[in-house]
PDB file of C-alpha atoms in Angstrom:
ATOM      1  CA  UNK O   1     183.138 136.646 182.718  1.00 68.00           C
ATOM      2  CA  UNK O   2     182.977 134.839 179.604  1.00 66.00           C
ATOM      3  CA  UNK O   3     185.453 135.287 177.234  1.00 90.00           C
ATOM      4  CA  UNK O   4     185.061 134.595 173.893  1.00 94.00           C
ATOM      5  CA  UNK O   5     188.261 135.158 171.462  1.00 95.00           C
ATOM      6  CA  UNK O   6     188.516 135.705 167.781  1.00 95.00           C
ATOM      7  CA  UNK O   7     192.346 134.739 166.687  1.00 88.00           C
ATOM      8  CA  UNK O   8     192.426 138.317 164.251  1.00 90.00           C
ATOM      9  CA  UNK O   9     191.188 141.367 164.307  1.00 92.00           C
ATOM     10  CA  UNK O  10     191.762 142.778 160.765  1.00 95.00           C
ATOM     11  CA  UNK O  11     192.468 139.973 158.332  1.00 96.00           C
ATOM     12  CA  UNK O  12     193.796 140.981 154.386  1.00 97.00           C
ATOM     13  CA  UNK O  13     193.655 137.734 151.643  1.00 97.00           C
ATOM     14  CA  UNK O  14     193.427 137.547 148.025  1.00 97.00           C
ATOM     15  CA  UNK O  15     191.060 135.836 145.833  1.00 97.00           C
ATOM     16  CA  UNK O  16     191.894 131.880 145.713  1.00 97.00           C
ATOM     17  CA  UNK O  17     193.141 131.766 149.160  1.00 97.00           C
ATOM     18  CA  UNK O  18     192.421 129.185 151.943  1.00 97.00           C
ATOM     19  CA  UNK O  19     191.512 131.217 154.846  1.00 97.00           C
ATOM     20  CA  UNK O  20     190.972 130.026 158.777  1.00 97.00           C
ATOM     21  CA  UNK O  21     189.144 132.292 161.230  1.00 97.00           C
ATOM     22  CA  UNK O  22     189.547 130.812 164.733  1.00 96.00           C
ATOM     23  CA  UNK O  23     187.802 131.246 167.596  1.00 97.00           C
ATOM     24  CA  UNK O  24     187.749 129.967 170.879  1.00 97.00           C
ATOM     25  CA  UNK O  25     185.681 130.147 174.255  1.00 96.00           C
ATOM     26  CA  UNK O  26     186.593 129.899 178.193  1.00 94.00           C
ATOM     27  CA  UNK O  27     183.342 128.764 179.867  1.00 87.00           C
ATOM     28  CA  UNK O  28     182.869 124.906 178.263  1.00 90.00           C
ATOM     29  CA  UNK O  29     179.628 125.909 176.139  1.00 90.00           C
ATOM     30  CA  UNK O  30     178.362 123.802 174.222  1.00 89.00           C
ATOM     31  CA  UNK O  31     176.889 125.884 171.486  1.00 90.00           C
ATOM     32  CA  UNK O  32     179.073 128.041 168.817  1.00 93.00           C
ATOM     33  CA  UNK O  33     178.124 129.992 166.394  1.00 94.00           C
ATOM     34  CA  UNK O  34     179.622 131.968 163.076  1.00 97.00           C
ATOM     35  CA  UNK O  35     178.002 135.240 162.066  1.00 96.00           C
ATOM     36  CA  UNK O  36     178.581 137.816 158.783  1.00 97.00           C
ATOM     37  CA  UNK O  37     177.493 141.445 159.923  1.00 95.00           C
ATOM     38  CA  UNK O  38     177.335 143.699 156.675  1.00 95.00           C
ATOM     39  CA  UNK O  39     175.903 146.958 156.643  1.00 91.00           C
ATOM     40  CA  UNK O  40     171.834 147.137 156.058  1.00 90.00           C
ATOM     41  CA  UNK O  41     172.078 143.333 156.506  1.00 92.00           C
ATOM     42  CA  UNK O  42     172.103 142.838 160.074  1.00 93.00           C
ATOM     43  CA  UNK O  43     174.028 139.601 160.957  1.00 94.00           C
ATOM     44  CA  UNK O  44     173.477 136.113 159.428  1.00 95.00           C
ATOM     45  CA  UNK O  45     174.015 132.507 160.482  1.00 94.00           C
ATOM     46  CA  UNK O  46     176.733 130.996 158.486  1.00 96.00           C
ATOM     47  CA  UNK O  47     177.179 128.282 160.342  1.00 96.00           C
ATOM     48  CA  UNK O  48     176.469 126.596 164.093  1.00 93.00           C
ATOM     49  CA  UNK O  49     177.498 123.609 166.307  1.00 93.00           C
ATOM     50  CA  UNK O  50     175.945 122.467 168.913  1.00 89.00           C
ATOM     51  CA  UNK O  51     178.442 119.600 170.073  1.00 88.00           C
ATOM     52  CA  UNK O  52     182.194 118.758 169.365  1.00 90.00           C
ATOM     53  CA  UNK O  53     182.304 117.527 165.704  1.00 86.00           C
ATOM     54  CA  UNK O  54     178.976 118.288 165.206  1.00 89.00           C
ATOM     55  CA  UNK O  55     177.676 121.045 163.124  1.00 92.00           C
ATOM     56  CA  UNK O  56     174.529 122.521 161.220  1.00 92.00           C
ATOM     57  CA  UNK O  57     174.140 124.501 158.388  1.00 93.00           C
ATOM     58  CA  UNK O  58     172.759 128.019 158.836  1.00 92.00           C
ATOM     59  CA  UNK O  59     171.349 130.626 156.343  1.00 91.00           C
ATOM     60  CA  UNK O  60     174.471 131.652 154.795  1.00 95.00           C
ATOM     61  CA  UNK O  61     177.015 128.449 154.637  1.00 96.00           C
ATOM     62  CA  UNK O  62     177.454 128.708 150.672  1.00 96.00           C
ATOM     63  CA  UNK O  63     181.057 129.381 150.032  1.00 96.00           C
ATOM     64  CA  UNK O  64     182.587 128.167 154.325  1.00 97.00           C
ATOM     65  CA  UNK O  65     183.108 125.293 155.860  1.00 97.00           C
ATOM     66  CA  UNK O  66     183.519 124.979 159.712  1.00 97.00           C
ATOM     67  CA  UNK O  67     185.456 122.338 162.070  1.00 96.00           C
ATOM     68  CA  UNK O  68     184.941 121.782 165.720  1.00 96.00           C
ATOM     69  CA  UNK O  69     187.442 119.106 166.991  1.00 94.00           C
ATOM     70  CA  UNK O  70     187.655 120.540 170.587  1.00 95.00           C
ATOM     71  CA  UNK O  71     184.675 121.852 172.357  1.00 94.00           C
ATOM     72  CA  UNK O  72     186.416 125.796 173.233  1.00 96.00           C
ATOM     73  CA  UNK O  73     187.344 125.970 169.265  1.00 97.00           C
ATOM     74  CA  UNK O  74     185.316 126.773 166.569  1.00 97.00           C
ATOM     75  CA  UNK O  75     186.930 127.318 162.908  1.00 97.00           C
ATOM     76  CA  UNK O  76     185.377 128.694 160.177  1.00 97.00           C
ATOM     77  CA  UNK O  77     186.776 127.945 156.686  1.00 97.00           C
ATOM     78  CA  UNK O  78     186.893 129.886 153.621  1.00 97.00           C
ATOM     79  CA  UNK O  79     187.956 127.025 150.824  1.00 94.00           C
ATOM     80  CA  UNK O  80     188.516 129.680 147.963  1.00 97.00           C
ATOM     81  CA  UNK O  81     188.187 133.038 149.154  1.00 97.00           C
ATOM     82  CA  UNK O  82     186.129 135.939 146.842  1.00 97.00           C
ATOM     83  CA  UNK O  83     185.692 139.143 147.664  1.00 97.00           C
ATOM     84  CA  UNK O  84     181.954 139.267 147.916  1.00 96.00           C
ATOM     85  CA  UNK O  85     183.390 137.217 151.408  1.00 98.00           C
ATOM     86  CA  UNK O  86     184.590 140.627 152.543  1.00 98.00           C
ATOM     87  CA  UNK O  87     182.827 141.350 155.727  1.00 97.00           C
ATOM     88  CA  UNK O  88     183.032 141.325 159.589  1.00 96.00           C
ATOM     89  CA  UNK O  89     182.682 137.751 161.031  1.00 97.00           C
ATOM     90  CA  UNK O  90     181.573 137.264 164.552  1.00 96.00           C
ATOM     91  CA  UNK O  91     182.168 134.504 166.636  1.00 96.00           C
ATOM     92  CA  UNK O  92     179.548 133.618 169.873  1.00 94.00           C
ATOM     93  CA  UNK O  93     178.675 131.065 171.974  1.00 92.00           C
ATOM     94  CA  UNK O  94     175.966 129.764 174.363  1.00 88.00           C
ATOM     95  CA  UNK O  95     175.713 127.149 177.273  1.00 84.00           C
ATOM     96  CA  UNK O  96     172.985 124.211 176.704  1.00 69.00           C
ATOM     97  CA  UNK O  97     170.384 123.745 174.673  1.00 60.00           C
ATOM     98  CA  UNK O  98     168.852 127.005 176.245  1.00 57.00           C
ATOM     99  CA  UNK O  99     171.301 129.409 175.015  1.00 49.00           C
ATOM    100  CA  UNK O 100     169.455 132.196 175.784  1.00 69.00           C
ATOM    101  CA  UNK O 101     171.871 134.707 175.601  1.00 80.00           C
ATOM    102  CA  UNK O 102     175.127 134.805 172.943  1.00 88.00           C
ATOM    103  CA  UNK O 103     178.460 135.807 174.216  1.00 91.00           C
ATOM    104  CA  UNK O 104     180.250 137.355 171.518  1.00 92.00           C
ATOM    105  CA  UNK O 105     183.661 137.980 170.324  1.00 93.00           C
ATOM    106  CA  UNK O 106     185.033 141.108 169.260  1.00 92.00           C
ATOM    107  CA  UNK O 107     185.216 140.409 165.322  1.00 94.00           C
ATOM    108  CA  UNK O 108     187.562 139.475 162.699  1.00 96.00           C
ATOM    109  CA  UNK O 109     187.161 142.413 159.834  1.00 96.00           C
ATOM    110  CA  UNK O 110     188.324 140.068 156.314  1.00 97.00           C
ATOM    111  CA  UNK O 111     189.496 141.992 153.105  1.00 97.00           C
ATOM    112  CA  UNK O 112     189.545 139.837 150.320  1.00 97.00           C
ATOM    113  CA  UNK O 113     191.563 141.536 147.419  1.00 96.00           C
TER     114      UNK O 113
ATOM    115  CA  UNK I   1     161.524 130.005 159.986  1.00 78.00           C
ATOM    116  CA  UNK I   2     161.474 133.276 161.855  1.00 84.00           C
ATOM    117  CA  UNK I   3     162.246 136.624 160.575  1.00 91.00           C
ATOM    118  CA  UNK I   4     162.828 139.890 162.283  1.00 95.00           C
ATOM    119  CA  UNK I   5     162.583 143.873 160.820  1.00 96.00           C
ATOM    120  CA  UNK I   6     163.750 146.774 162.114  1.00 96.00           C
ATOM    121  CA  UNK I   7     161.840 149.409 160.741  1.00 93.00           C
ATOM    122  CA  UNK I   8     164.478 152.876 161.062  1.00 95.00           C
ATOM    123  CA  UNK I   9     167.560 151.865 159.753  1.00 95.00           C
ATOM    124  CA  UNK I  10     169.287 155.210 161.270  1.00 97.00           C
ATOM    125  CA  UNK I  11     167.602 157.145 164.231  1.00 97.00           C
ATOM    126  CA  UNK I  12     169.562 160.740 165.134  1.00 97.00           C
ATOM    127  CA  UNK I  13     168.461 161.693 168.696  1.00 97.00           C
ATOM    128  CA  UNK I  14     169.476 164.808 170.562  1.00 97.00           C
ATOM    129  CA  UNK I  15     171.011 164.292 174.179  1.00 97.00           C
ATOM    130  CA  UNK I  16     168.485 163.914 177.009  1.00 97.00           C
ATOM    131  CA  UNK I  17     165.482 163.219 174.707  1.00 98.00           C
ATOM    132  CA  UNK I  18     163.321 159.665 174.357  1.00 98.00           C
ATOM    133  CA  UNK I  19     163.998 157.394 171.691  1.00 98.00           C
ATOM    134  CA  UNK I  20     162.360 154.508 170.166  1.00 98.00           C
ATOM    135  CA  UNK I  21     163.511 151.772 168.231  1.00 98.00           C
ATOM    136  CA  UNK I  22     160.909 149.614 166.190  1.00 98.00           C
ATOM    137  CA  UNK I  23     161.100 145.706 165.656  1.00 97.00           C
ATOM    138  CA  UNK I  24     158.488 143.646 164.122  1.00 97.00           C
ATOM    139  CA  UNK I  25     159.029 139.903 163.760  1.00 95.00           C
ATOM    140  CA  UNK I  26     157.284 137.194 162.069  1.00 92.00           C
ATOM    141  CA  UNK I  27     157.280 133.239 163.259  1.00 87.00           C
ATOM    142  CA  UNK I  28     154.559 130.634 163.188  1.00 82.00           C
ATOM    143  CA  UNK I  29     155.794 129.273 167.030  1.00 84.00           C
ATOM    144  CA  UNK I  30     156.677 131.170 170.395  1.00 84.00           C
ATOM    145  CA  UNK I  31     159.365 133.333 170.118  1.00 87.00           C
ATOM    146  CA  UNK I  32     162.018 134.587 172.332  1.00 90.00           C
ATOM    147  CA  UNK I  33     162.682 138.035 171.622  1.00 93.00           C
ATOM    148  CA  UNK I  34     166.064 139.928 172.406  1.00 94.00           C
ATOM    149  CA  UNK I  35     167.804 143.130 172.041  1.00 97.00           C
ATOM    150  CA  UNK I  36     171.792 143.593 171.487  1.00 96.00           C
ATOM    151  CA  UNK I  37     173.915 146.559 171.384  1.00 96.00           C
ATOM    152  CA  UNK I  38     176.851 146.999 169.412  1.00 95.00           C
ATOM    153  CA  UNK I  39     179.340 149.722 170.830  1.00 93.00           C
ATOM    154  CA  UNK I  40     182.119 151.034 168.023  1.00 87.00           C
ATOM    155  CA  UNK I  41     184.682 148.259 167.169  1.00 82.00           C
ATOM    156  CA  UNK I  42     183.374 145.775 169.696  1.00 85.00           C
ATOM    157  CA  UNK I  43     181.427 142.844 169.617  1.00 86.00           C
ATOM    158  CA  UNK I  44     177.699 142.836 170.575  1.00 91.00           C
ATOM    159  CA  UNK I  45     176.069 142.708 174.112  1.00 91.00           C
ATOM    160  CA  UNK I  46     172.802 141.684 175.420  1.00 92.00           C
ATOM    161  CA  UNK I  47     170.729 144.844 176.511  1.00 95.00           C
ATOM    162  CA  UNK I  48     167.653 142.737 177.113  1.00 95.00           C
ATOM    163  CA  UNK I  49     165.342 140.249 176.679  1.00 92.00           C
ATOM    164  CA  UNK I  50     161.266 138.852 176.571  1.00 92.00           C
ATOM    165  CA  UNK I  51     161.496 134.955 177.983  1.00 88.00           C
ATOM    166  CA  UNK I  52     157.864 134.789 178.719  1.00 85.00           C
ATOM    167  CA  UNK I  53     156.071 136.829 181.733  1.00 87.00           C
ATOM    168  CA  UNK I  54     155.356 140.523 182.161  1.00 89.00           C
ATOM    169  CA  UNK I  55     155.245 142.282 178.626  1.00 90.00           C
ATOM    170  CA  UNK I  56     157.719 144.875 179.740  1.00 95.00           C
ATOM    171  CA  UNK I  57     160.670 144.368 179.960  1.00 95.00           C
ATOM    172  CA  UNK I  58     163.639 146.666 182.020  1.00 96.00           C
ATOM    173  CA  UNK I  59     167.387 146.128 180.662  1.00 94.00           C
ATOM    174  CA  UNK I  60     170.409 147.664 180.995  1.00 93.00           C
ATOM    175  CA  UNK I  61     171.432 151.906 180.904  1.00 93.00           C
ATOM    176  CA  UNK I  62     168.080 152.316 181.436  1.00 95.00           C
ATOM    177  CA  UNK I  63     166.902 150.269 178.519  1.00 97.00           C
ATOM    178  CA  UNK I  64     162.758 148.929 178.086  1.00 97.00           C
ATOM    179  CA  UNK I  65     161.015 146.991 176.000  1.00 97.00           C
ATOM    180  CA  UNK I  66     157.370 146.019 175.357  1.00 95.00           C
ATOM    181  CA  UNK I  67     156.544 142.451 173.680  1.00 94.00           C
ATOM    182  CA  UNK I  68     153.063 142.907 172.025  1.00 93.00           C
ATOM    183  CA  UNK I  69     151.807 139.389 170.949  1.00 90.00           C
ATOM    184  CA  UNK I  70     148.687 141.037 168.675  1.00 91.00           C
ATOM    185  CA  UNK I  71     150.839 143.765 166.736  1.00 92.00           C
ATOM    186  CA  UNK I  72     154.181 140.634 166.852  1.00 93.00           C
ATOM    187  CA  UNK I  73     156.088 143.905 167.627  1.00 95.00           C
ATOM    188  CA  UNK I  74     159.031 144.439 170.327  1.00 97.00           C
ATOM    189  CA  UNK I  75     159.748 147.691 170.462  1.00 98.00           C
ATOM    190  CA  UNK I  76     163.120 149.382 172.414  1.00 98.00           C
ATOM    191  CA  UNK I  77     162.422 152.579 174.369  1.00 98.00           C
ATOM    192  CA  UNK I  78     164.836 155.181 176.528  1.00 98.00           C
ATOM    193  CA  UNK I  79     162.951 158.172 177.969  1.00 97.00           C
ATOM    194  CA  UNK I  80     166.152 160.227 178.250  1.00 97.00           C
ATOM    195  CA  UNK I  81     169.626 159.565 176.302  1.00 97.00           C
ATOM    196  CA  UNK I  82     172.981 159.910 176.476  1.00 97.00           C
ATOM    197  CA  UNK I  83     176.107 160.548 174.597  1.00 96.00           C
ATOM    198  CA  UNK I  84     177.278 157.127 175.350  1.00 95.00           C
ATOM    199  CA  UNK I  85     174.123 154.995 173.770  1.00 97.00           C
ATOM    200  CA  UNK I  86     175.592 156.392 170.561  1.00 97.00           C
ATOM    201  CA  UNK I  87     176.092 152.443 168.828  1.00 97.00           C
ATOM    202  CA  UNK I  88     174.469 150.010 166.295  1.00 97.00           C
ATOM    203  CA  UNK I  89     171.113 148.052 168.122  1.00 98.00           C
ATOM    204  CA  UNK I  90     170.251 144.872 166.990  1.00 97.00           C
ATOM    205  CA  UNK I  91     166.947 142.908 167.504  1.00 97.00           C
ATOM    206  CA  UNK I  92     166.792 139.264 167.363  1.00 94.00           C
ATOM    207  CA  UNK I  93     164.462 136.251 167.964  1.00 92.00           C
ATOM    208  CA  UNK I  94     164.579 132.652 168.342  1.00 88.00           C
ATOM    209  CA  UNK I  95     162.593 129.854 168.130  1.00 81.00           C
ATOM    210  CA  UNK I  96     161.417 128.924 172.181  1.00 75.00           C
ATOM    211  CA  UNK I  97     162.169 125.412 172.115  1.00 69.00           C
ATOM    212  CA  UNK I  98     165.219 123.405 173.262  1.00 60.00           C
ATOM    213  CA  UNK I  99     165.977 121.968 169.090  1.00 64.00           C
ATOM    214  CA  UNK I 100     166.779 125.767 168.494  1.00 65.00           C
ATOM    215  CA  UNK I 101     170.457 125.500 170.070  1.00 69.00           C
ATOM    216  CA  UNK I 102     170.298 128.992 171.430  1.00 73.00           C
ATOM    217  CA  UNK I 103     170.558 130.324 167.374  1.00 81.00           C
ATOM    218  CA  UNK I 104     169.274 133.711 166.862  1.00 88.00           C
ATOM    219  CA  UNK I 105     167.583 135.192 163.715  1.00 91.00           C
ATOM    220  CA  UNK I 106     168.655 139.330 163.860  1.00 94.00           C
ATOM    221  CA  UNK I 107     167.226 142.131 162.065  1.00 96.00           C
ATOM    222  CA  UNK I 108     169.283 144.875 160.055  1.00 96.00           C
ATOM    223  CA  UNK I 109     169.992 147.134 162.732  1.00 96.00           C
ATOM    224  CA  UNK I 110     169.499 150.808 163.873  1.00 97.00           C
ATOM    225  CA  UNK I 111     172.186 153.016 164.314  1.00 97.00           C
ATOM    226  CA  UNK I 112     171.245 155.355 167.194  1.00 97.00           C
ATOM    227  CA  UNK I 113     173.535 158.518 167.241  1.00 97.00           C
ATOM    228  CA  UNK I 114     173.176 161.018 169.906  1.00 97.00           C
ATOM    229  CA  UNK I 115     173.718 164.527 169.512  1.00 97.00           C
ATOM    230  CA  UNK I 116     174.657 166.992 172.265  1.00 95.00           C
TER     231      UNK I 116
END
């Protein structure tokens, strides 16, 4: 099975910081994806790639920054962390330029204090 | 750009009866449509999903939905539920051409609880 792996589960910062969320996959997709899942908002595209060091801006990317140097690792980036960047993140990714179904990861859960 | 609402942001359910959960989307191309499920404190899972064909479409646990082009509606359906499909359900689309990269577009979800 794919396995797609989130570094943290629960992740506690304060305002300011410089904050990493890793992720990495097991089954050489091409396609990764970050997520933000709040309540009564569903989940939204923060940012994609579709390529290694190639990315794409989704509807969300105000505020993060992502970095794909190898193809199973996806960062996301949090230059100055605020607390309206408290939320569940969700890593996923998908084979091709089908991708027709996301594998996800299990979610980091950020506090920013 | 394609957008996707759920219409019941909370559906309670007693055990062994049928449930429906509603999803309208909006997008000026072909679509693919999909359901997830989110279990508690895991990440979501595909239930099912409407590639082209037959309207209906079976899924998982016993999982159906209907893609209706006229009404752009893709409705969820279980005629009897359990405990266990207590969760979060997410409906998404995407854009049915390669350029899309597999990104999805998700509504708000529904949060189906079961009661015995």
């Amino acid at each position: 099975d794919v396995k797609v792996t989130q570094s943290s589960r629960y992740l506690v910062k304060r305002t300011g910081e410089k904050v990493f969320l890793e992720c990495v996959q097991d089954m050489d997709h091409e396609n990764m994806f970050w997520y933000r899942q709040d309540p009564g908002l569903g989940l939204r595209l923060i940012y994609f790639s579709y390529d290694v060091k190639m990315k794409e801006k989704g509807d969300i990317p105000e505020g993060y920054s992502v970095s794909r140097e190898k193809k199973e690792r996806f960062s996301l980036i949090l230059e100055s962390a605020s607390t309206n960047q408290t939320s569940m993140y969700l890593c996923a990714s998908s084979p091709g330029t089908g991708g027709e179904k996301l594998f996800f990861g299990s979610g980091t859960q950020l506090s920013v204090l | 750009a394609q957008s996707v609402t759920q219409l019941d942001s909370q559906v309670p359910v007693f055990e062994e009866a049928p449930v429906e959960l509603r999803c309208n989307y909006s997008s000026s191309v072909s679509v693919y449509l999909f359901w997830y499920v989110q279990y508690p404190n895991q990440g979501l899972q595909l239930l099912l999903k409407y590639l082209s064909g037959s309207t209906l479409v079976k899924g998982i646990n016993g999982f159906e939905a209907e893609f209706n082009k006229s009404q752009t509606s893709f409705h969820l359906r279980k005629p009897s539920v359990h405990i266990s499909d207590t969760a979060e359900y997410f409906c998404a689309v995407r854009t049915s051409g390669t350029t899309s990269y597999g990104k999805l577009t998700f509504g708000q979800g529904t949060i189906l609880t079961v009661h015995p």
